[in-house]
PDB file of C-alpha atoms in Angstrom:
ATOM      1  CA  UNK A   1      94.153 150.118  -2.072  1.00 59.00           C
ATOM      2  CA  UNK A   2      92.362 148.324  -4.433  1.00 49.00           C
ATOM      3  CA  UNK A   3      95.745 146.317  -5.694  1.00 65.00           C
ATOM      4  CA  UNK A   4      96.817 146.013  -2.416  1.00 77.00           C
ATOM      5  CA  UNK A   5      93.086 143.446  -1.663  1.00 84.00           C
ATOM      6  CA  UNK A   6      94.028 143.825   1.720  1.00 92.00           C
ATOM      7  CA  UNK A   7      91.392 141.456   3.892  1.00 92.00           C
ATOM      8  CA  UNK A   8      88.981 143.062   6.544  1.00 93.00           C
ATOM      9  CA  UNK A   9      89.515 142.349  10.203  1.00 94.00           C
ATOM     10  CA  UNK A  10      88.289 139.719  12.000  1.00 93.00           C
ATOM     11  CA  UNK A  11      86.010 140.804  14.706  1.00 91.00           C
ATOM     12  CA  UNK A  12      86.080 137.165  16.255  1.00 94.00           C
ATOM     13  CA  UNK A  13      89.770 137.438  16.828  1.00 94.00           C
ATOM     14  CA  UNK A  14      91.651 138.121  19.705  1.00 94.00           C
ATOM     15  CA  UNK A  15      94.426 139.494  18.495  1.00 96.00           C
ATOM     16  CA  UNK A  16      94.688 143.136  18.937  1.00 96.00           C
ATOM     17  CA  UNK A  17      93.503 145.375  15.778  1.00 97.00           C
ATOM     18  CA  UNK A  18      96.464 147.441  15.014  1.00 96.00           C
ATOM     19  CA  UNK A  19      98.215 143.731  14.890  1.00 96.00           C
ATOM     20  CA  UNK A  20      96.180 142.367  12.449  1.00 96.00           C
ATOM     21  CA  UNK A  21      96.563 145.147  10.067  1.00 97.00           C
ATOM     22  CA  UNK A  22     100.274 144.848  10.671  1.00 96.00           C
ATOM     23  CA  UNK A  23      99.775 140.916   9.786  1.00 96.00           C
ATOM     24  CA  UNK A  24      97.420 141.857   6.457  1.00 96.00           C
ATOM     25  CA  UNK A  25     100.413 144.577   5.123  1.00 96.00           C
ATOM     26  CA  UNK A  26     103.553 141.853   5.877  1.00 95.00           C
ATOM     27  CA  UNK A  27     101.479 139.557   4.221  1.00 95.00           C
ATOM     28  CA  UNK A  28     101.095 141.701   1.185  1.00 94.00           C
ATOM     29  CA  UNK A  29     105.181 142.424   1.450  1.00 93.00           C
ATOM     30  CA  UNK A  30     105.681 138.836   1.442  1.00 91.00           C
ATOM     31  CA  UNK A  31     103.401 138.230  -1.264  1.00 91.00           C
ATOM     32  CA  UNK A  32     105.018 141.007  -3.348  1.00 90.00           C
ATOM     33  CA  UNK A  33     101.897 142.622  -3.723  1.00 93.00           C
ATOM     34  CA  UNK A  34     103.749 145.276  -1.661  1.00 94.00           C
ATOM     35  CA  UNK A  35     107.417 144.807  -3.299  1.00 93.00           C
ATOM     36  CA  UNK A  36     110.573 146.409  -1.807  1.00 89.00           C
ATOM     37  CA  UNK A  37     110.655 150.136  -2.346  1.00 89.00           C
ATOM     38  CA  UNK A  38     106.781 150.326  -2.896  1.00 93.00           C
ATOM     39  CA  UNK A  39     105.290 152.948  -0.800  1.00 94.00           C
ATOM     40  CA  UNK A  40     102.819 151.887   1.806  1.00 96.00           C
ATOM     41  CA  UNK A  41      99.073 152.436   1.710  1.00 95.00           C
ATOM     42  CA  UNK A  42      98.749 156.285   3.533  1.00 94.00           C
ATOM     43  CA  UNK A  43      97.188 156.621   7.035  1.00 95.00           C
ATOM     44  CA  UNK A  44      94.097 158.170   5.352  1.00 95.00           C
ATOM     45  CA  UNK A  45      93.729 155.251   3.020  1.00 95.00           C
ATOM     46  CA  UNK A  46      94.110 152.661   6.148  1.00 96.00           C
ATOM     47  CA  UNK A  47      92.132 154.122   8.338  1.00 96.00           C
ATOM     48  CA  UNK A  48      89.376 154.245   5.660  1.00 95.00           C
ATOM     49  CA  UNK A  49      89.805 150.722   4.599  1.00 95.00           C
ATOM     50  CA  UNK A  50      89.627 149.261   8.156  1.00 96.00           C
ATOM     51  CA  UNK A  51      87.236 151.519   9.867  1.00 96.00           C
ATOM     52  CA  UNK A  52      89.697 152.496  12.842  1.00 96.00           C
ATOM     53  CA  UNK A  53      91.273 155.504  14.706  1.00 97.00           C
ATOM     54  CA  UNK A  54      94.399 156.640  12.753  1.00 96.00           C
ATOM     55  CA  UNK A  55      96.183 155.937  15.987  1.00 97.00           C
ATOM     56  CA  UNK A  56      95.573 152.545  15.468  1.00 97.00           C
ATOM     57  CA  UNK A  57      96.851 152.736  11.878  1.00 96.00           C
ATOM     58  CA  UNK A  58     100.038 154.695  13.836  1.00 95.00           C
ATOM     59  CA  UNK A  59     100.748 151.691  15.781  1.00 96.00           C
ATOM     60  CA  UNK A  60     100.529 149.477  13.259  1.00 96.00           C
ATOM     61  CA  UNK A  61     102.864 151.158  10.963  1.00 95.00           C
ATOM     62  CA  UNK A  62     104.941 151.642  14.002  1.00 92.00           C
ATOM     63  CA  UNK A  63     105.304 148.142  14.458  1.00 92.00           C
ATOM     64  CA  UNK A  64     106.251 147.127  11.222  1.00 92.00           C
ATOM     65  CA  UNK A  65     108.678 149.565  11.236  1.00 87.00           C
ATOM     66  CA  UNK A  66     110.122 148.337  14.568  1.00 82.00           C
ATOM     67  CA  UNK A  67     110.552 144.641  12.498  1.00 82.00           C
ATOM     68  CA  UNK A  68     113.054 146.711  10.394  1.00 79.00           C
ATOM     69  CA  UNK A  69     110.573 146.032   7.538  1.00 86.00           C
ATOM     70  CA  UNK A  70     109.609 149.726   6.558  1.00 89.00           C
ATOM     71  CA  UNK A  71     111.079 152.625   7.033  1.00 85.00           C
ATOM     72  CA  UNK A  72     108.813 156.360   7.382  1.00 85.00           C
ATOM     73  CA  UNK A  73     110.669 158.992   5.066  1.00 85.00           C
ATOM     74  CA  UNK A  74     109.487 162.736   6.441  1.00 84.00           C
ATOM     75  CA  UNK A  75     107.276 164.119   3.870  1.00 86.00           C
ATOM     76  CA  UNK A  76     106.573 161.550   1.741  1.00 91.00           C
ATOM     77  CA  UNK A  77     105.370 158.650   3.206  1.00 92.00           C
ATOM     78  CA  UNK A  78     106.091 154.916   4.320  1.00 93.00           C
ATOM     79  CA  UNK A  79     108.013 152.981   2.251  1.00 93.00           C
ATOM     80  CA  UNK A  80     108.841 148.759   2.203  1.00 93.00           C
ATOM     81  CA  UNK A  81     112.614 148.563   2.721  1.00 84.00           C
ATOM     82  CA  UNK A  82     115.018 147.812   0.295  1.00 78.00           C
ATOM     83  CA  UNK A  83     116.990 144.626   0.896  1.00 72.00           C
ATOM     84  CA  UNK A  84     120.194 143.696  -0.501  1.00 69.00           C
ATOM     85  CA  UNK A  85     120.379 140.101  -1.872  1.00 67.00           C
ATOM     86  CA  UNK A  86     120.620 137.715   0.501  1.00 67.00           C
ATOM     87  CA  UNK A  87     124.378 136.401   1.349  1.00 66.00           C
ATOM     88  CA  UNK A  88     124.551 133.036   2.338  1.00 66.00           C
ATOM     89  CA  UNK A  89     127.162 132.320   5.062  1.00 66.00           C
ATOM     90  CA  UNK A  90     128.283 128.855   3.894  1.00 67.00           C
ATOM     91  CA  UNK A  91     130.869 126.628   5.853  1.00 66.00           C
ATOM     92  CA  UNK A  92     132.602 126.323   2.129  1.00 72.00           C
ATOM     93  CA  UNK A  93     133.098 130.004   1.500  1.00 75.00           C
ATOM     94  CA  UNK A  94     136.945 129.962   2.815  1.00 79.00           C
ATOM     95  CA  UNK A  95     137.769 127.132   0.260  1.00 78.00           C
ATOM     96  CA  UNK A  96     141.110 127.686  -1.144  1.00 83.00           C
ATOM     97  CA  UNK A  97     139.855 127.509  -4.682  1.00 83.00           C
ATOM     98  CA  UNK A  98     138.146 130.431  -4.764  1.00 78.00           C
ATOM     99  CA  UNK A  99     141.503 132.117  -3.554  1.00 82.00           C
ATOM    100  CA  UNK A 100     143.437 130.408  -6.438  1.00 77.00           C
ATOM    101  CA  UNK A 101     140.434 131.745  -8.515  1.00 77.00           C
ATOM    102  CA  UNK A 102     141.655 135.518  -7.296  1.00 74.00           C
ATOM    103  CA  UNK A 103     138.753 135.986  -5.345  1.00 78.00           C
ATOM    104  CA  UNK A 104     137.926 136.309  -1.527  1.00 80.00           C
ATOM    105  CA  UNK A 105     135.060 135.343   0.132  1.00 79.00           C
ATOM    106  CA  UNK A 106     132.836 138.307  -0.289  1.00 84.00           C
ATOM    107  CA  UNK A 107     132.944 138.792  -3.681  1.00 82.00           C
ATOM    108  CA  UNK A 108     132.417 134.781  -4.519  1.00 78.00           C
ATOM    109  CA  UNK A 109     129.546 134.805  -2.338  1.00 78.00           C
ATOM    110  CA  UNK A 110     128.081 137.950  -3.633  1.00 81.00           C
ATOM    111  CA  UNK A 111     128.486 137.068  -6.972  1.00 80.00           C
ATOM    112  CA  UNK A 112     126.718 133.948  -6.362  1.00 76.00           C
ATOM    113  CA  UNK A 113     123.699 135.874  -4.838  1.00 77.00           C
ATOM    114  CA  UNK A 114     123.149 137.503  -7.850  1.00 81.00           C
ATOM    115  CA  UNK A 115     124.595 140.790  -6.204  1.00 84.00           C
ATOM    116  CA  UNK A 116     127.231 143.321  -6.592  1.00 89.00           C
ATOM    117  CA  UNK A 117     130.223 143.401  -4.121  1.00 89.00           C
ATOM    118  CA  UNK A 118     131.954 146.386  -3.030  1.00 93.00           C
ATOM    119  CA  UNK A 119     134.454 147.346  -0.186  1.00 94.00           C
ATOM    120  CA  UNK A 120     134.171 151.116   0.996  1.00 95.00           C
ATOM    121  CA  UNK A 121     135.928 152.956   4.333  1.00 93.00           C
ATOM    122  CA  UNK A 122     139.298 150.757   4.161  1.00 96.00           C
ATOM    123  CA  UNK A 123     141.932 152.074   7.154  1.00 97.00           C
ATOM    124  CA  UNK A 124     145.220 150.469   7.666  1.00 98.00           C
ATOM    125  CA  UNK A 125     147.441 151.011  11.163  1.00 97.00           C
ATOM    126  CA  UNK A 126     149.668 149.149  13.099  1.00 98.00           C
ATOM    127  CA  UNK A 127     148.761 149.413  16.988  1.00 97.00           C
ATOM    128  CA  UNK A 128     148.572 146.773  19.764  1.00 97.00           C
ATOM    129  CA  UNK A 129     145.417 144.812  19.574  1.00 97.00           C
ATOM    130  CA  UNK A 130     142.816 143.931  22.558  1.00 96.00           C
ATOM    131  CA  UNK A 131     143.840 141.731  25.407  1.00 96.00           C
ATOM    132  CA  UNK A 132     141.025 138.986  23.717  1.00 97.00           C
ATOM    133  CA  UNK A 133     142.852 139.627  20.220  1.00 98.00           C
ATOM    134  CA  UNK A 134     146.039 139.275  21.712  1.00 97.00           C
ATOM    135  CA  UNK A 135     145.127 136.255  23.660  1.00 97.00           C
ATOM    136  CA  UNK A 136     143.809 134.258  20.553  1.00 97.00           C
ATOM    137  CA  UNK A 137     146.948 135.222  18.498  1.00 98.00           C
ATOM    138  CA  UNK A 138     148.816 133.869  21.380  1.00 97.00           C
ATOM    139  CA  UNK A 139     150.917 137.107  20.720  1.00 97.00           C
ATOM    140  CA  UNK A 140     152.922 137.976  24.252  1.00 96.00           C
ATOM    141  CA  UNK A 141     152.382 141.712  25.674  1.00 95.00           C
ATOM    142  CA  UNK A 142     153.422 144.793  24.229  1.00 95.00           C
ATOM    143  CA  UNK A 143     153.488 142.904  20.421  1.00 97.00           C
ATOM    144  CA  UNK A 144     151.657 144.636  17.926  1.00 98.00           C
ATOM    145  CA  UNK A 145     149.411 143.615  14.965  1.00 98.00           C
ATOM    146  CA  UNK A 146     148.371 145.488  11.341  1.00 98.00           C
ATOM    147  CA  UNK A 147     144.901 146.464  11.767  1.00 98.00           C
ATOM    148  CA  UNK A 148     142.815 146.110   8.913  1.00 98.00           C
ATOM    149  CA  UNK A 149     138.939 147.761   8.900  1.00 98.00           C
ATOM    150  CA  UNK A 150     136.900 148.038   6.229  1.00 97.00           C
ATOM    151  CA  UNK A 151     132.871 148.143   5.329  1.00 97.00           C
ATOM    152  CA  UNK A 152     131.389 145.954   2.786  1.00 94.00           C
ATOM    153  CA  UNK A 153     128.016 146.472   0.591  1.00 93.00           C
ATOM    154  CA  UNK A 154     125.815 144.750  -1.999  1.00 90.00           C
ATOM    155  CA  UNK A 155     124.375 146.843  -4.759  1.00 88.00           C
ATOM    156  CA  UNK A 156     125.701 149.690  -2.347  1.00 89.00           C
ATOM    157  CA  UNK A 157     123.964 148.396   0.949  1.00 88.00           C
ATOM    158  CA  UNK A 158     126.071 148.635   3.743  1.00 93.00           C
ATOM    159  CA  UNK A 159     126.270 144.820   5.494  1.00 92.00           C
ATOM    160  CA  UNK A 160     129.031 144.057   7.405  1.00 94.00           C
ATOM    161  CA  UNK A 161     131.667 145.811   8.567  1.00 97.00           C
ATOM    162  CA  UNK A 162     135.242 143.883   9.418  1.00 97.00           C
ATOM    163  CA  UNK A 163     138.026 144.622  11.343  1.00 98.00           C
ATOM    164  CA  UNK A 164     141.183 141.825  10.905  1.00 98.00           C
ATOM    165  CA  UNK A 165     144.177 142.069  13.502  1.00 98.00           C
ATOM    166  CA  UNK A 166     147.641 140.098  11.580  1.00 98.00           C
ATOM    167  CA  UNK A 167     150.638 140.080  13.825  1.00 98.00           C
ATOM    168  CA  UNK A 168     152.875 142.854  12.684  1.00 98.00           C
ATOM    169  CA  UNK A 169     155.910 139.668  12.361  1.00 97.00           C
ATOM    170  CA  UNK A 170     153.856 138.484   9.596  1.00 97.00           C
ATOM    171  CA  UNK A 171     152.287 141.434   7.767  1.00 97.00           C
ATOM    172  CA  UNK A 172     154.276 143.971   8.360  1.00 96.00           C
ATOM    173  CA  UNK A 173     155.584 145.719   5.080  1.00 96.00           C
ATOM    174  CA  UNK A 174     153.772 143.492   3.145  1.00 97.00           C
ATOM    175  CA  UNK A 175     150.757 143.924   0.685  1.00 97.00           C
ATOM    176  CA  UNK A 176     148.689 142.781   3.633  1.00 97.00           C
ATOM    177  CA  UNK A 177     149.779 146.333   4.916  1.00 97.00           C
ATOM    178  CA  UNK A 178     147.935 147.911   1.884  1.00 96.00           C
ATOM    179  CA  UNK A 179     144.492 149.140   1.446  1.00 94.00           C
ATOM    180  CA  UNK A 180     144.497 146.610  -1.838  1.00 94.00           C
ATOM    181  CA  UNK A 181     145.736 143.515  -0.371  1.00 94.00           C
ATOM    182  CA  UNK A 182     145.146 141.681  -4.234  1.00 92.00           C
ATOM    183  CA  UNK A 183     143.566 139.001  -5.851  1.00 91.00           C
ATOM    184  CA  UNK A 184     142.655 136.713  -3.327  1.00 91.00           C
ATOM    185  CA  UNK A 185     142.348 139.033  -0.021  1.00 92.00           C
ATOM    186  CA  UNK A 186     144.630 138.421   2.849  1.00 95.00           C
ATOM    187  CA  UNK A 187     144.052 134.905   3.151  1.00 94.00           C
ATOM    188  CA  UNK A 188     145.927 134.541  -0.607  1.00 93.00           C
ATOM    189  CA  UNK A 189     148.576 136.854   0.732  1.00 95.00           C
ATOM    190  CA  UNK A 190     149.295 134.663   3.768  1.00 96.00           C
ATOM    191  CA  UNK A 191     149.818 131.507   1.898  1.00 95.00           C
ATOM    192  CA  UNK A 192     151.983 133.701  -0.352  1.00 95.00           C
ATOM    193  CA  UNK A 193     153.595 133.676   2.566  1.00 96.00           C
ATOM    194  CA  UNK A 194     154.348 130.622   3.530  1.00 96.00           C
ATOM    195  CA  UNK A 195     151.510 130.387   5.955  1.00 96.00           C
ATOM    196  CA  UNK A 196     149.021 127.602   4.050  1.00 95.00           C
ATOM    197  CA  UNK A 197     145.908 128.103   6.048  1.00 95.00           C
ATOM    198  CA  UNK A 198     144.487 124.482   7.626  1.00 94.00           C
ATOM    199  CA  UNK A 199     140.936 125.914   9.654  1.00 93.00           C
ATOM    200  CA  UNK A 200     138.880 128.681  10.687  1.00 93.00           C
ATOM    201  CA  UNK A 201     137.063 128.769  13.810  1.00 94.00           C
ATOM    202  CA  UNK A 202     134.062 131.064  14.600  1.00 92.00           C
ATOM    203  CA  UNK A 203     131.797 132.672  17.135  1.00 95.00           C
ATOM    204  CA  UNK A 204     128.568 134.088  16.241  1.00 93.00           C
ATOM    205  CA  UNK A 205     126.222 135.598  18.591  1.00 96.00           C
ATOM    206  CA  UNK A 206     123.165 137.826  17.940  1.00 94.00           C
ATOM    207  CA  UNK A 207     122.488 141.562  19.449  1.00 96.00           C
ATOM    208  CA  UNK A 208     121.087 144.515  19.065  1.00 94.00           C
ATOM    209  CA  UNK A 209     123.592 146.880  17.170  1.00 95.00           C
ATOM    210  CA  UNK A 210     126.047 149.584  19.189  1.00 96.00           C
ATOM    211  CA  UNK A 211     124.959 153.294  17.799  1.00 95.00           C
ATOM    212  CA  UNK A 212     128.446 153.691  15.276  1.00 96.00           C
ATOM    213  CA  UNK A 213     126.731 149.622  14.295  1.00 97.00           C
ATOM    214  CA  UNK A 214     123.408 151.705  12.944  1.00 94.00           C
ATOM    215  CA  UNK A 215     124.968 154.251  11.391  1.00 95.00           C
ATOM    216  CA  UNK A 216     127.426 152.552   9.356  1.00 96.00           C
ATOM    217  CA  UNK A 217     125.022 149.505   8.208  1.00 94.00           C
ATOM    218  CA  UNK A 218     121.998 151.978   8.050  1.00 89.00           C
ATOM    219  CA  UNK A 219     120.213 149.665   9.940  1.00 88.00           C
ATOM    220  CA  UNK A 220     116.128 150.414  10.346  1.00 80.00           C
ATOM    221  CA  UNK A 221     114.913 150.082  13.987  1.00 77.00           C
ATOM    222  CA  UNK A 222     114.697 146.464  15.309  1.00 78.00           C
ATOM    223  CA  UNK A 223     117.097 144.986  13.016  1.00 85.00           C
ATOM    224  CA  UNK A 224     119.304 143.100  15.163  1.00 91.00           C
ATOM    225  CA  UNK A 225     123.380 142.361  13.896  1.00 94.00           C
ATOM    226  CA  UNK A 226     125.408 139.369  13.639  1.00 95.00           C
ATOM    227  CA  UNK A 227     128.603 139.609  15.536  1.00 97.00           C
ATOM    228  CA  UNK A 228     131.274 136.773  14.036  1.00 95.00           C
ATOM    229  CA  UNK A 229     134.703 136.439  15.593  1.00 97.00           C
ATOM    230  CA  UNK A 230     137.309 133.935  13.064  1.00 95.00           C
ATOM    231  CA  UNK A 231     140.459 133.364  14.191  1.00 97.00           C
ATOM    232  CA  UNK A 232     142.251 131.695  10.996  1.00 96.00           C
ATOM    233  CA  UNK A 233     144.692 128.733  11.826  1.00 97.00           C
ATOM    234  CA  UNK A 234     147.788 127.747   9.655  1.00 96.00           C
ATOM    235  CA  UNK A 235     148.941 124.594   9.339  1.00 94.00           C
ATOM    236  CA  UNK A 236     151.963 125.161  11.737  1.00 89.00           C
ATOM    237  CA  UNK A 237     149.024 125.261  14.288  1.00 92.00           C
ATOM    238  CA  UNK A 238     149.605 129.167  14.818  1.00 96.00           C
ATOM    239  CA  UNK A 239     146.796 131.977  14.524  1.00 98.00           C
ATOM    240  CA  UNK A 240     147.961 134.379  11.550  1.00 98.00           C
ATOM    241  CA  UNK A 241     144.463 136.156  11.721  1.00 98.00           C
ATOM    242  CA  UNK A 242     141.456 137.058  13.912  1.00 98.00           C
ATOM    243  CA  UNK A 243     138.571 139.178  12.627  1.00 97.00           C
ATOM    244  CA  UNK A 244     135.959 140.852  14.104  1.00 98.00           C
ATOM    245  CA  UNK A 245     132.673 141.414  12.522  1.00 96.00           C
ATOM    246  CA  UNK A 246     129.517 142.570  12.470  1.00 97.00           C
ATOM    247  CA  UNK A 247     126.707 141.680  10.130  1.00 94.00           C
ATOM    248  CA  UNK A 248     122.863 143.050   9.152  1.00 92.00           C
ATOM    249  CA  UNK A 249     120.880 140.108  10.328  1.00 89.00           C
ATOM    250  CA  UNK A 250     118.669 140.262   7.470  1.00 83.00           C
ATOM    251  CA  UNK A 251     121.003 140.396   4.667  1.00 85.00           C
ATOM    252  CA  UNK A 252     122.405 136.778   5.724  1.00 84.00           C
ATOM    253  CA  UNK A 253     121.259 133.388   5.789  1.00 81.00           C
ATOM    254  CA  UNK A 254     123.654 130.861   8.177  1.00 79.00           C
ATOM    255  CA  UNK A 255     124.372 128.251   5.735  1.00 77.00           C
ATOM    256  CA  UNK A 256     126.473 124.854   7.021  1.00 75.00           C
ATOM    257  CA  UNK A 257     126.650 121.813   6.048  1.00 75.00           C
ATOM    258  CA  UNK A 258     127.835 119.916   9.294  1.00 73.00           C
ATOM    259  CA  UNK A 259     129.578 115.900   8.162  1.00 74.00           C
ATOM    260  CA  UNK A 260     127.539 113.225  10.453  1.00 84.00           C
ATOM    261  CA  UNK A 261     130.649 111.021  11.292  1.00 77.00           C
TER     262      UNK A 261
END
């Protein structure tokens, strides 16, 4: 504890105790007195510090965990989670250079962050897509689209899973139709085609994540997602791509810079 210097409570205050202490330990997380994977101070030690029932210590613990900002591992304690570097989710990161550089989004990004980028639990299949997917292809009834879904991770933390939906005219029996699409990603392999990408447009909203969400971004409790929807636009004026995603909130930063004219 005596590293830690966490403050004494304020008896003046009217904010509840078991807050406080919550303030005083995400103070010391923020401060990197308590640094990510550091175990928190035990309920014995707390509860001595501050004077207080341990039920009070519970609740404060509890709430810090509820802020997705520690996570209680049976038998050995609580421990400050483990973040992946932050990604920054600039209005730049579909530039074509980086795809004449051999590199898609993720990894340019990543790389940037100071993090490393990998892509886990790729599927391929060819189905018809939902009515919205449909709609924003502008694809008629019955037409069918390559589906591809796939997970990606920094320094092996899960944060953001993808799912793109390419009209089967266009990628069918191409690399797209590959769990390796190449250098580039599928926005390369559409120019390849002869489909020279012109805009992007996107939907983000904020939620609290479906149960598959948790399990496959190992999400702590309280962490709320990112859910993105891009529809890619060639310069023919036709949709060639709409993906659906879903991002840890606190692995991204929303990054634009918007022209004033």
């Amino acid at each position: 504890m005596a590293d830690i210097a966490l403050p004494g409570l304020d008896a003046t205050s009217d904010r509840p105790v078991f807050k406080q202490i919550a303030d005083h330990l995400r103070e010391a997380m923020n401060r990197g007195t308590l640094p990510p994977g550091s175990k928190v101070p035990s309920e014995s030690q707390l509860m001595a510090h501050y004077g207080v029932a341990r039920m009070t210590i519970r609740n404060a613990l509890q709430l810090l965990q509820s802020e997705g900002l520690t996570v209680a591992e049976h038998g050995r304690g609580v421990f400050v989670r483990s973040r992946p570097p932050v990604r920054r989710l600039a209005s730049d990161r579909f530039a074509r250079r980086h795809r004449e550089q051999g590199k898609a989004a993720f990894i340019v990004e990543t790389e940037g962050a100071g993090g490393k980028p990998t892509v886990d639990s790729i599927q391929i299949s060819e189905a018809q897509p939902p009515d919205d997917v449909l709609n924003r292809l502008g694809l008629p009834q019955g037409a069918t689209v390559i589906i591809r879904s796939r997970r990606y991770l920094i320094d092996g933390h899960p944060v953001e899973t993808a799912v793109s939906y390419i009209p089967s005219s266009i990628a069918g029996g191409t690399r797209i139709a590959e769990p390796d699409s190449g250098p580039g990603g599928i926005y390369a392999r559409l120019e390849e085609l002869g489909y020279r990408l012109d805009h992007f447009d996107e939907e983000i909203k904020s939620r609290m994540p479906l149960r598959d969400e948790v399990r496959a971004l190992k999400l702590a409790p309280g962490v709320p997602v990112f859910h993105l929807i891009r529809t890619a636009y060639a310069e023919v004026g036709r949709a060639v791509e709409v993906c659906d995603t879903v991002m840890s909130s606190d692995a991204y930063v929303l990054s634009y810079q918007l022209p004033a004219r």
